[in-house]
mmCIF file of C-alpha atoms in Angstrom:
data_model
loop_
_atom_site.group_PDB
_atom_site.id
_atom_site.type_symbol
_atom_site.label_atom_id
_atom_site.label_comp_id
_atom_site.label_asym_id
_atom_site.label_seq_id
_atom_site.Cartn_x
_atom_site.Cartn_y
_atom_site.Cartn_z
ATOM 1 C CA MET A 29 9.291 30.788 7.305
ATOM 2 C CA THR A 30 11.102 32.854 4.714
ATOM 3 C CA THR A 31 14.693 33.196 3.658
ATOM 4 C CA THR A 32 16.190 36.706 3.398
ATOM 5 C CA VAL A 33 19.748 35.854 2.429
ATOM 6 C CA PRO A 34 21.097 33.737 -0.442
ATOM 7 C CA ILE A 35 21.044 30.040 0.249
ATOM 8 C CA PRO A 36 24.547 28.520 0.331
ATOM 9 C CA PHE A 37 24.988 25.831 -2.286
ATOM 10 C CA ILE A 38 27.276 22.895 -1.386
ATOM 11 C CA PRO A 39 27.174 20.076 -3.964
ATOM 12 C CA GLN A 40 28.153 17.417 -1.452
ATOM 13 C CA VAL A 41 25.317 18.489 0.946
ATOM 14 C CA GLU A 42 22.797 18.610 -1.874
ATOM 15 C CA THR A 43 23.768 15.122 -3.064
ATOM 16 C CA LEU A 44 23.583 13.808 0.535
ATOM 17 C CA TYR A 45 20.109 15.182 1.132
ATOM 18 C CA GLY A 46 18.959 14.063 -2.340
ATOM 19 C CA THR A 47 20.211 10.557 -1.598
ATOM 20 C CA LEU A 48 18.481 10.490 1.794
ATOM 21 C CA CYS A 49 15.184 11.609 0.201
ATOM 22 C CA LEU A 50 15.583 8.967 -2.579
ATOM 23 C CA VAL A 51 16.328 6.219 -0.058
ATOM 24 C CA SER A 52 13.352 7.355 1.971
ATOM 25 C CA PHE A 53 11.199 7.119 -1.141
ATOM 26 C CA LEU A 54 12.352 3.629 -2.149
ATOM 27 C CA LEU A 55 12.432 2.124 1.341
ATOM 28 C CA GLY A 56 9.258 3.808 2.537
ATOM 29 C CA THR A 57 7.198 2.971 -0.545
ATOM 30 C CA SER A 58 8.245 -0.682 -0.752
ATOM 31 C CA GLY A 59 8.319 -1.362 2.993
ATOM 32 C CA ASN A 60 4.954 0.226 3.675
ATOM 33 C CA ALA A 61 3.400 -1.545 0.679
ATOM 34 C CA LEU A 62 4.448 -4.915 2.114
ATOM 35 C CA ALA A 63 3.212 -3.926 5.573
ATOM 36 C CA LEU A 64 -0.109 -2.745 4.093
ATOM 37 C CA ALA A 65 -0.594 -6.109 2.327
ATOM 38 C CA TYR A 66 -0.016 -7.884 5.649
ATOM 39 C CA PHE A 67 -2.349 -5.752 7.686
ATOM 40 C CA LEU A 68 -5.158 -5.979 5.084
ATOM 41 C CA GLN A 69 -5.058 -9.754 4.981
ATOM 42 C CA LYS A 70 -5.306 -10.118 8.753
ATOM 43 C CA LYS A 71 -8.633 -11.665 9.815
ATOM 44 C CA LYS A 72 -8.599 -10.140 13.249
ATOM 45 C CA LYS A 73 -8.958 -6.351 12.797
ATOM 46 C CA ASP A 74 -8.388 -5.055 16.340
ATOM 47 C CA ILE A 75 -7.731 -1.442 17.216
ATOM 48 C CA PRO A 76 -3.940 -1.513 16.852
ATOM 49 C CA THR A 77 -4.308 -3.197 13.437
ATOM 50 C CA VAL A 78 -6.779 -0.486 12.280
ATOM 51 C CA ILE A 79 -4.455 2.302 13.387
ATOM 52 C CA TYR A 80 -1.385 0.526 11.956
ATOM 53 C CA THR A 81 -3.167 0.244 8.606
ATOM 54 C CA SER A 82 -3.911 3.960 8.590
ATOM 55 C CA VAL A 83 -0.313 4.780 9.574
ATOM 56 C CA VAL A 84 1.042 2.565 6.805
ATOM 57 C CA ILE A 85 -1.169 4.233 4.208
ATOM 58 C CA VAL A 86 -0.129 7.697 5.278
ATOM 59 C CA ASP A 87 3.570 6.777 5.429
ATOM 60 C CA MET A 88 3.384 5.305 1.912
ATOM 61 C CA LEU A 89 1.846 8.506 0.582
ATOM 62 C CA VAL A 90 4.508 10.557 2.401
ATOM 63 C CA SER A 91 7.243 8.474 0.731
ATOM 64 C CA LEU A 92 5.675 9.014 -2.657
ATOM 65 C CA VAL A 93 5.554 12.804 -2.340
ATOM 66 C CA THR A 94 9.227 12.756 -1.264
ATOM 67 C CA LEU A 95 10.462 11.894 -4.749
ATOM 68 C CA PRO A 96 10.059 15.433 -6.216
ATOM 69 C CA VAL A 97 12.063 16.789 -3.312
ATOM 70 C CA ALA A 98 14.886 14.317 -3.985
ATOM 71 C CA VAL A 99 14.960 15.353 -7.657
ATOM 72 C CA SER A 100 15.112 19.075 -6.693
ATOM 73 C CA PHE A 101 18.096 18.404 -4.393
ATOM 74 C CA TYR A 102 19.884 16.491 -7.093
ATOM 75 C CA ALA A 103 19.243 19.368 -9.492
ATOM 76 C CA GLY A 104 20.789 21.998 -7.167
ATOM 77 C CA ARG A 105 17.420 23.001 -5.666
ATOM 78 C CA GLU A 106 15.968 23.877 -9.042
ATOM 79 C CA ARG A 107 12.205 23.643 -9.430
ATOM 80 C CA VAL A 108 12.023 20.650 -11.824
ATOM 81 C CA PHE A 109 8.620 19.151 -10.907
ATOM 82 C CA PHE A 110 7.649 22.266 -8.951
ATOM 83 C CA ALA A 111 7.835 24.484 -12.021
ATOM 84 C CA SER A 112 4.145 23.743 -12.558
ATOM 85 C CA GLU A 113 1.920 25.871 -10.331
ATOM 86 C CA ILE A 114 -0.772 23.233 -10.297
ATOM 87 C CA PHE A 115 1.645 20.558 -9.187
ATOM 88 C CA CYS A 116 3.149 22.921 -6.593
ATOM 89 C CA ASN A 117 -0.291 23.614 -5.064
ATOM 90 C CA LEU A 118 -1.282 19.947 -5.054
ATOM 91 C CA TRP A 119 2.090 18.928 -3.523
ATOM 92 C CA GLY A 120 1.865 21.539 -0.825
ATOM 93 C CA LEU A 121 -1.721 20.528 0.043
ATOM 94 C CA ALA A 122 -0.717 16.833 0.216
ATOM 95 C CA TRP A 123 2.390 17.498 2.248
ATOM 96 C CA VAL A 124 0.591 19.579 4.855
ATOM 97 C CA ALA A 125 -2.309 17.184 5.189
ATOM 98 C CA LEU A 126 -0.131 14.037 5.353
ATOM 99 C CA SER A 127 2.367 15.483 7.834
ATOM 100 C CA ARG A 128 -0.395 16.542 10.220
ATOM 101 C CA MET A 129 -2.251 13.278 9.791
ATOM 102 C CA SER A 130 0.940 11.369 10.472
ATOM 103 C CA VAL A 131 1.352 13.142 13.823
ATOM 104 C CA PHE A 132 -2.318 12.554 14.701
ATOM 105 C CA LEU A 133 -2.086 8.825 14.032
ATOM 106 C CA VAL A 134 1.038 8.462 16.188
ATOM 107 C CA ALA A 135 -0.733 10.297 19.002
ATOM 108 C CA LEU A 136 -3.853 8.141 18.570
ATOM 109 C CA LEU A 137 -1.849 4.884 18.589
ATOM 110 C CA SER A 138 0.206 5.783 21.668
ATOM 111 C CA LEU A 139 -2.798 7.233 23.535
ATOM 112 C CA SER A 140 -4.994 4.183 22.826
ATOM 113 C CA ARG A 141 -2.334 1.806 24.076
ATOM 114 C CA ALA A 142 -1.669 3.858 27.211
ATOM 115 C CA TYR A 143 -5.448 3.976 27.862
ATOM 116 C CA PHE A 144 -5.698 0.197 27.358
ATOM 117 C CA LEU A 145 -2.831 -0.446 29.805
ATOM 118 C CA ALA A 146 -4.131 1.998 32.427
ATOM 119 C CA PHE A 147 -7.803 0.893 32.141
ATOM 120 C CA PRO A 148 -7.728 -2.752 30.948
ATOM 121 C CA PHE A 149 -11.428 -3.353 31.694
ATOM 122 C CA HIS A 150 -12.690 -0.429 29.695
ATOM 123 C CA VAL A 151 -13.756 -1.410 26.144
ATOM 124 C CA VAL A 152 -13.238 1.020 23.245
ATOM 125 C CA ARG A 153 -15.229 0.087 20.173
ATOM 126 C CA LYS A 154 -13.454 -0.196 16.868
ATOM 127 C CA ARG A 155 -16.040 1.829 15.064
ATOM 128 C CA VAL A 156 -15.234 4.788 17.318
ATOM 129 C CA ILE A 157 -11.557 4.661 16.325
ATOM 130 C CA VAL A 158 -12.457 4.407 12.623
ATOM 131 C CA THR A 159 -14.808 7.358 12.926
ATOM 132 C CA VAL A 160 -12.164 9.435 14.701
ATOM 133 C CA ILE A 161 -9.620 8.641 11.976
ATOM 134 C CA LEU A 162 -11.981 9.610 9.162
ATOM 135 C CA VAL A 163 -13.070 12.838 10.830
ATOM 136 C CA ALA A 164 -9.436 13.766 11.548
ATOM 137 C CA ALA A 165 -8.453 13.068 7.919
ATOM 138 C CA LEU A 166 -11.333 15.292 6.693
ATOM 139 C CA ILE A 167 -10.348 18.087 9.092
ATOM 140 C CA HIS A 168 -6.693 17.993 8.113
ATOM 141 C CA VAL A 169 -7.467 17.994 4.347
ATOM 142 C CA MET A 170 -9.916 20.902 4.817
ATOM 143 C CA GLY A 171 -7.374 22.789 6.926
ATOM 144 C CA ALA A 172 -4.697 22.289 4.313
ATOM 145 C CA THR A 173 -6.934 23.823 1.604
ATOM 146 C CA ILE A 174 -7.522 27.102 3.570
ATOM 147 C CA PRO A 175 -4.965 29.090 1.506
ATOM 148 C CA LEU A 176 -6.574 27.932 -1.737
ATOM 149 C CA TRP A 177 -9.901 29.254 -0.646
ATOM 150 C CA PHE A 178 -8.522 32.791 -0.789
ATOM 151 C CA ARG A 179 -6.581 32.308 -4.024
ATOM 152 C CA ASP A 180 -3.288 32.102 -2.185
ATOM 153 C CA GLU A 181 -0.993 29.674 -3.904
ATOM 154 C CA HIS A 182 1.883 27.611 -2.610
ATOM 155 C CA LYS A 183 5.283 28.948 -3.681
ATOM 156 C CA TYR A 184 8.574 27.237 -4.105
ATOM 157 C CA ASN A 185 11.035 27.595 -1.219
ATOM 158 C CA ARG A 186 14.627 26.850 -2.159
ATOM 159 C CA ALA A 187 15.618 26.314 1.481
ATOM 160 C CA MET A 188 13.320 23.302 1.588
ATOM 161 C CA ALA A 189 13.570 22.415 -2.113
ATOM 162 C CA SER A 190 9.730 22.129 -2.164
ATOM 163 C CA CYS A 191 6.490 24.085 -2.119
ATOM 164 C CA ILE A 192 6.108 24.364 1.659
ATOM 165 C CA GLU A 193 5.210 28.040 1.834
ATOM 166 C CA PHE A 194 2.142 29.818 0.487
ATOM 167 C CA THR A 195 1.466 33.455 -0.302
ATOM 168 C CA SER A 196 -0.829 35.334 2.012
ATOM 169 C CA ASP A 197 -1.581 38.435 -0.047
ATOM 170 C CA PHE A 198 -5.329 37.821 -0.224
ATOM 171 C CA MET A 199 -5.814 35.944 3.010
ATOM 172 C CA PRO A 200 -7.710 37.832 5.767
ATOM 173 C CA ASP A 201 -6.407 37.905 9.319
ATOM 174 C CA ALA A 202 -9.030 35.398 10.497
ATOM 175 C CA ALA A 203 -7.861 32.855 7.901
ATOM 176 C CA LYS A 204 -4.211 33.399 8.912
ATOM 177 C CA GLU A 205 -5.113 32.724 12.556
ATOM 178 C CA ALA A 206 -7.052 29.592 11.503
ATOM 179 C CA THR A 207 -3.983 28.365 9.604
ATOM 180 C CA LEU A 208 -1.799 29.007 12.627
ATOM 181 C CA ALA A 209 -4.368 27.208 14.834
ATOM 182 C CA MET A 210 -4.206 24.177 12.477
ATOM 183 C CA ASP A 211 -0.472 24.132 12.902
ATOM 184 C CA TRP A 212 -0.854 24.059 16.651
ATOM 185 C CA VAL A 213 -3.594 21.406 16.587
ATOM 186 C CA GLY A 214 -1.856 19.279 13.954
ATOM 187 C CA ILE A 215 1.776 19.382 15.060
ATOM 188 C CA LEU A 216 2.482 21.104 18.345
ATOM 189 C CA ILE A 217 -0.326 19.961 20.637
ATOM 190 C CA PRO A 218 -0.031 16.229 19.814
ATOM 191 C CA MET A 219 3.628 16.219 20.857
ATOM 192 C CA PRO A 220 3.038 16.430 24.630
ATOM 193 C CA VAL A 221 0.160 13.936 24.259
ATOM 194 C CA ILE A 222 2.575 11.467 22.592
ATOM 195 C CA THR A 223 5.264 12.084 25.159
ATOM 196 C CA ILE A 224 2.904 11.568 28.160
ATOM 197 C CA SER A 225 1.363 8.437 26.568
ATOM 198 C CA PHE A 226 4.864 7.079 25.944
ATOM 199 C CA ILE A 227 5.796 7.516 29.588
ATOM 200 C CA VAL A 228 2.535 5.995 30.835
ATOM 201 C CA THR A 229 3.067 3.017 28.540
ATOM 202 C CA LEU A 230 6.556 2.457 29.857
ATOM 203 C CA VAL A 231 5.376 2.656 33.491
ATOM 204 C CA GLN A 232 2.534 0.235 32.909
ATOM 205 C CA LEU A 233 4.814 -2.172 31.060
ATOM 206 C CA ALA A 234 7.278 -2.103 33.953
ATOM 207 C CA LYS A 235 4.485 -2.874 36.432
ATOM 208 C CA LYS A 236 3.081 -5.714 34.405
ATOM 209 C CA SER A 237 6.518 -7.278 33.823
ATOM 210 C CA MET A 238 7.158 -7.231 37.556
ATOM 211 C CA ALA A 239 3.784 -8.780 38.292
ATOM 212 C CA GLY A 240 4.204 -11.484 35.653
ATOM 213 C CA GLY A 241 1.415 -13.179 33.651
ATOM 214 C CA GLY A 242 0.395 -15.861 31.214
ATOM 215 C CA ALA A 243 0.931 -16.294 27.540
ATOM 216 C CA GLY A 244 -1.914 -13.934 26.691
ATOM 217 C CA ASP A 245 -0.342 -11.225 28.833
ATOM 218 C CA ASP A 246 3.002 -11.780 27.173
ATOM 219 C CA CYS A 247 1.394 -11.244 23.777
ATOM 220 C CA LYS A 248 -0.277 -8.008 24.911
ATOM 221 C CA GLN A 249 2.995 -6.772 26.442
ATOM 222 C CA ASN A 250 4.761 -7.524 23.179
ATOM 223 C CA ILE A 251 2.226 -5.397 21.305
ATOM 224 C CA SER A 252 2.569 -2.621 23.890
ATOM 225 C CA PHE A 253 6.375 -2.717 23.674
ATOM 226 C CA THR A 254 6.200 -2.489 19.863
ATOM 227 C CA ILE A 255 3.943 0.566 20.069
ATOM 228 C CA ALA A 256 6.302 2.076 22.661
ATOM 229 C CA LEU A 257 9.228 1.624 20.215
ATOM 230 C CA PHE A 258 7.146 3.098 17.441
ATOM 231 C CA THR A 259 6.372 6.177 19.615
ATOM 232 C CA ALA A 260 10.072 6.477 20.683
ATOM 233 C CA LEU A 261 11.162 6.450 17.050
ATOM 234 C CA TYR A 262 8.781 9.242 16.251
ATOM 235 C CA LEU A 263 9.880 11.310 19.237
ATOM 236 C CA LEU A 264 13.556 10.798 18.343
ATOM 237 C CA LEU A 265 13.038 12.079 14.795
ATOM 238 C CA ASN A 266 10.520 14.846 15.420
ATOM 239 C CA LEU A 267 10.805 16.241 18.925
ATOM 240 C CA PRO A 268 14.049 18.172 18.219
ATOM 241 C CA THR A 269 12.506 19.803 15.164
ATOM 242 C CA VAL A 270 9.410 20.927 17.088
ATOM 243 C CA VAL A 271 11.512 22.374 19.887
ATOM 244 C CA ILE A 272 13.855 24.248 17.493
ATOM 245 C CA THR A 273 10.851 25.556 15.515
ATOM 246 C CA CYS A 274 9.167 26.869 18.641
ATOM 247 C CA LEU A 275 12.334 28.553 19.849
ATOM 248 C CA TYR A 276 13.035 30.147 16.462
ATOM 249 C CA SER A 277 9.438 31.136 15.664
ATOM 250 C CA TYR A 278 8.106 32.364 18.993
ATOM 251 C CA THR A 279 10.980 33.239 21.292
ATOM 252 C CA SER A 280 13.980 33.963 19.039
ATOM 253 C CA LEU A 281 16.259 32.258 21.566
ATOM 254 C CA LEU A 282 18.464 30.571 19.011
ATOM 255 C CA PRO A 283 21.985 32.143 19.068
ATOM 256 C CA TRP A 284 22.868 31.718 15.359
ATOM 257 C CA PRO A 285 21.350 33.922 12.647
ATOM 258 C CA ASP A 286 20.877 31.169 10.019
ATOM 259 C CA ALA A 287 18.718 28.924 12.110
ATOM 260 C CA HIS A 288 16.132 28.658 9.363
ATOM 261 C CA TYR A 289 18.640 26.596 7.289
ATOM 262 C CA LEU A 290 18.799 23.981 10.036
ATOM 263 C CA ILE A 291 15.063 23.950 10.522
ATOM 264 C CA SER A 292 14.470 23.692 6.785
ATOM 265 C CA TYR A 293 16.908 20.822 6.308
ATOM 266 C CA ILE A 294 15.597 18.834 9.324
ATOM 267 C CA PHE A 295 11.925 19.511 8.524
ATOM 268 C CA VAL A 296 12.139 18.309 4.947
ATOM 269 C CA LEU A 297 13.834 15.050 6.074
ATOM 270 C CA ASN A 298 12.267 13.987 9.389
ATOM 271 C CA VAL A 299 8.852 13.206 7.997
ATOM 272 C CA PRO A 300 10.003 10.909 5.096
ATOM 273 C CA LEU A 301 12.773 9.353 7.230
ATOM 274 C CA ASN A 302 10.203 8.448 9.885
ATOM 275 C CA ALA A 303 7.965 6.976 7.207
ATOM 276 C CA ALA A 304 10.870 4.912 5.902
ATOM 277 C CA CYS A 305 12.073 3.687 9.302
ATOM 278 C CA ASN A 306 8.643 2.516 10.490
ATOM 279 C CA PRO A 307 8.600 -0.559 8.170
ATOM 280 C CA LEU A 308 11.994 -1.596 9.573
ATOM 281 C CA LEU A 309 10.432 -1.595 13.035
ATOM 282 C CA TYR A 310 7.490 -3.606 11.788
ATOM 283 C CA PHE A 311 9.730 -6.248 10.223
ATOM 284 C CA TRP A 312 11.837 -6.463 13.362
ATOM 285 C CA ARG A 313 8.966 -6.807 15.869
ATOM 286 C CA MET A 314 6.414 -8.755 13.820
ATOM 287 C CA PRO A 315 7.557 -12.267 12.719
ATOM 288 C CA ARG A 316 4.301 -12.970 10.906
ATOM 289 C CA LEU A 317 4.780 -9.864 8.809
ATOM 290 C CA ARG A 318 8.277 -10.979 7.901
ATOM 291 C CA ALA A 319 6.979 -14.373 6.846
ATOM 292 C CA HIS A 320 4.078 -12.944 4.865
ATOM 293 C CA SER A 321 6.321 -10.368 3.132
ATOM 294 C CA THR A 322 8.920 -13.047 2.265
ATOM 295 C CA ALA A 323 6.280 -15.282 0.755
ATOM 296 C CA LEU A 324 4.750 -12.357 -1.149
ATOM 297 C CA VAL A 325 8.104 -11.234 -2.578
ATOM 298 C CA ARG A 326 8.910 -14.832 -3.539
ATOM 299 C CA ARG A 327 5.570 -15.169 -5.278
ATOM 300 C CA VAL A 328 6.067 -11.959 -7.157
ATOM 301 C CA GLY A 329 9.507 -13.187 -8.198
ATOM 302 C CA GLU A 330 8.082 -16.371 -9.550
ATOM 303 C CA LEU A 331 5.435 -14.459 -11.497
ATOM 304 C CA CYS A 332 8.210 -12.272 -12.996
ATOM 305 C CA TYR A 333 10.297 -15.349 -13.864
ATOM 306 C CA PHE A 334 13.054 -14.409 -11.428
ATOM 307 C CA HIS A 335 12.843 -17.968 -10.064
ATOM 308 C CA ARG A 336 12.991 -20.730 -12.679
ATOM 309 C CA PRO A 337 12.665 -24.353 -11.644
ATOM 310 C CA THR A 338 15.818 -26.428 -11.780
ATOM 311 C CA PRO A 339 15.785 -29.775 -13.742
ATOM 312 C CA LYS A 340 15.292 -31.615 -10.462
ATOM 313 C CA GLU A 341 12.259 -29.467 -9.658
ATOM 314 C CA GLN A 342 10.569 -29.961 -13.023
ATOM 315 C CA TYR A 343 7.691 -32.357 -13.122
ATOM 316 C CA HIS A 344 7.829 -35.521 -15.197
ATOM 317 C CA PRO A 345 4.648 -37.612 -15.650
ATOM 318 C CA GLY A 346 4.725 -40.829 -13.694
ATOM 319 C CA SER A 347 7.357 -39.702 -11.214
ATOM 320 C CA VAL A 348 6.688 -39.443 -7.486
ATOM 321 C CA THR A 349 8.137 -36.301 -5.871
ATOM 322 C CA MET A 350 7.831 -34.793 -2.462
ATOM 323 C CA ASP A 351 5.305 -32.263 -3.822
ATOM 324 C CA SER A 352 3.126 -35.089 -5.084
ATOM 325 C CA ALA A 353 3.270 -36.894 -1.775
ATOM 326 C CA VAL A 354 2.446 -33.770 0.184
ATOM 327 C CA SER A 355 -0.109 -32.178 -2.177
ATOM 328 C CA PRO A 356 -2.010 -34.576 -4.510
ATOM 329 C CA HIS A 357 -4.170 -31.689 -5.690
ATOM 330 C CA ARG A 358 -1.085 -29.829 -6.911
ATOM 331 C CA THR A 359 0.127 -33.010 -8.688
ATOM 332 C CA ALA A 360 -3.219 -33.475 -10.476
ATOM 333 C CA LYS A 361 -3.210 -29.853 -11.558
ATOM 334 C CA ARG A 362 0.321 -30.285 -13.000
ATOM 335 C CA VAL A 363 -0.712 -33.427 -14.870
ATOM 336 C CA GLN A 364 -3.668 -31.612 -16.353
ATOM 337 C CA GLN A 365 -1.456 -28.689 -17.470
ATOM 338 C CA HIS A 366 1.059 -31.165 -18.984
ATOM 339 C CA GLN A 367 -1.689 -32.948 -20.978
ATOM 340 C CA LEU A 368 -2.973 -29.605 -22.318
#
């Protein structure tokens, strides 16, 4: 995707997009870090937890690589961080691999839940899912490095305020076709898989809710509904971009001549926005995650002296407090620290 006419510069728009990227960076990094801490401490590592953990890691990395884009938007689409060719190549490689891996994980999560609902007595081993995730990550990283094999470097695109494009001066036709095939496999093909899995999940949930069930079934339906919401959020943010890209790239059906501006703006925002919105969905649908994150933030605040004990909370030797009645071990520890 290349731009052939000067890019219009509107300060208000640049500030808006820079702010959205910055908010995506802050919210996505912190929210996904808290979610990652929760999923890692869970003792029961079932298949949804394994996939959720992978999604959280990828979303956190996506949020991190969004920061240079925010800085470029604030600077009027100047290069700033992207002035370094090494940084530009590394950023482009990371962006391509992470965006494709994000799509794959959403497809894997929605497909696995639809399969579980449609065939409840078929068992899928967790090691199979882990192997599939690792192999997919390796394939996407290797596919993102194809331009670098032929000394083709990523170049800065002012329309996207990032190093999305790469030169193809030395790349043979076979490598160009392989890169295009990776785009299809990584972005376009998973979209109908996600859509069909989403529809199957909704149908199965409707059937099970009509049939009724016990507490265990309610828990499984809650997990399925959360995954359905997760998939719906992804489709809401990404399906319009894929449709517009296909129309503009392959059929030229878009009526306006500057369609690449719209595609560029949406494309550079939908991935980080999705990564930032996912933690909000986790905190809404998972009460245990909320409780764990609240306790973790409170603990970090105490370690950073944000929370100082009031005079009533301070311990005095010989006094009996609620803490001492509830936790004698904690009282003995405080007495020992006081004596020292």
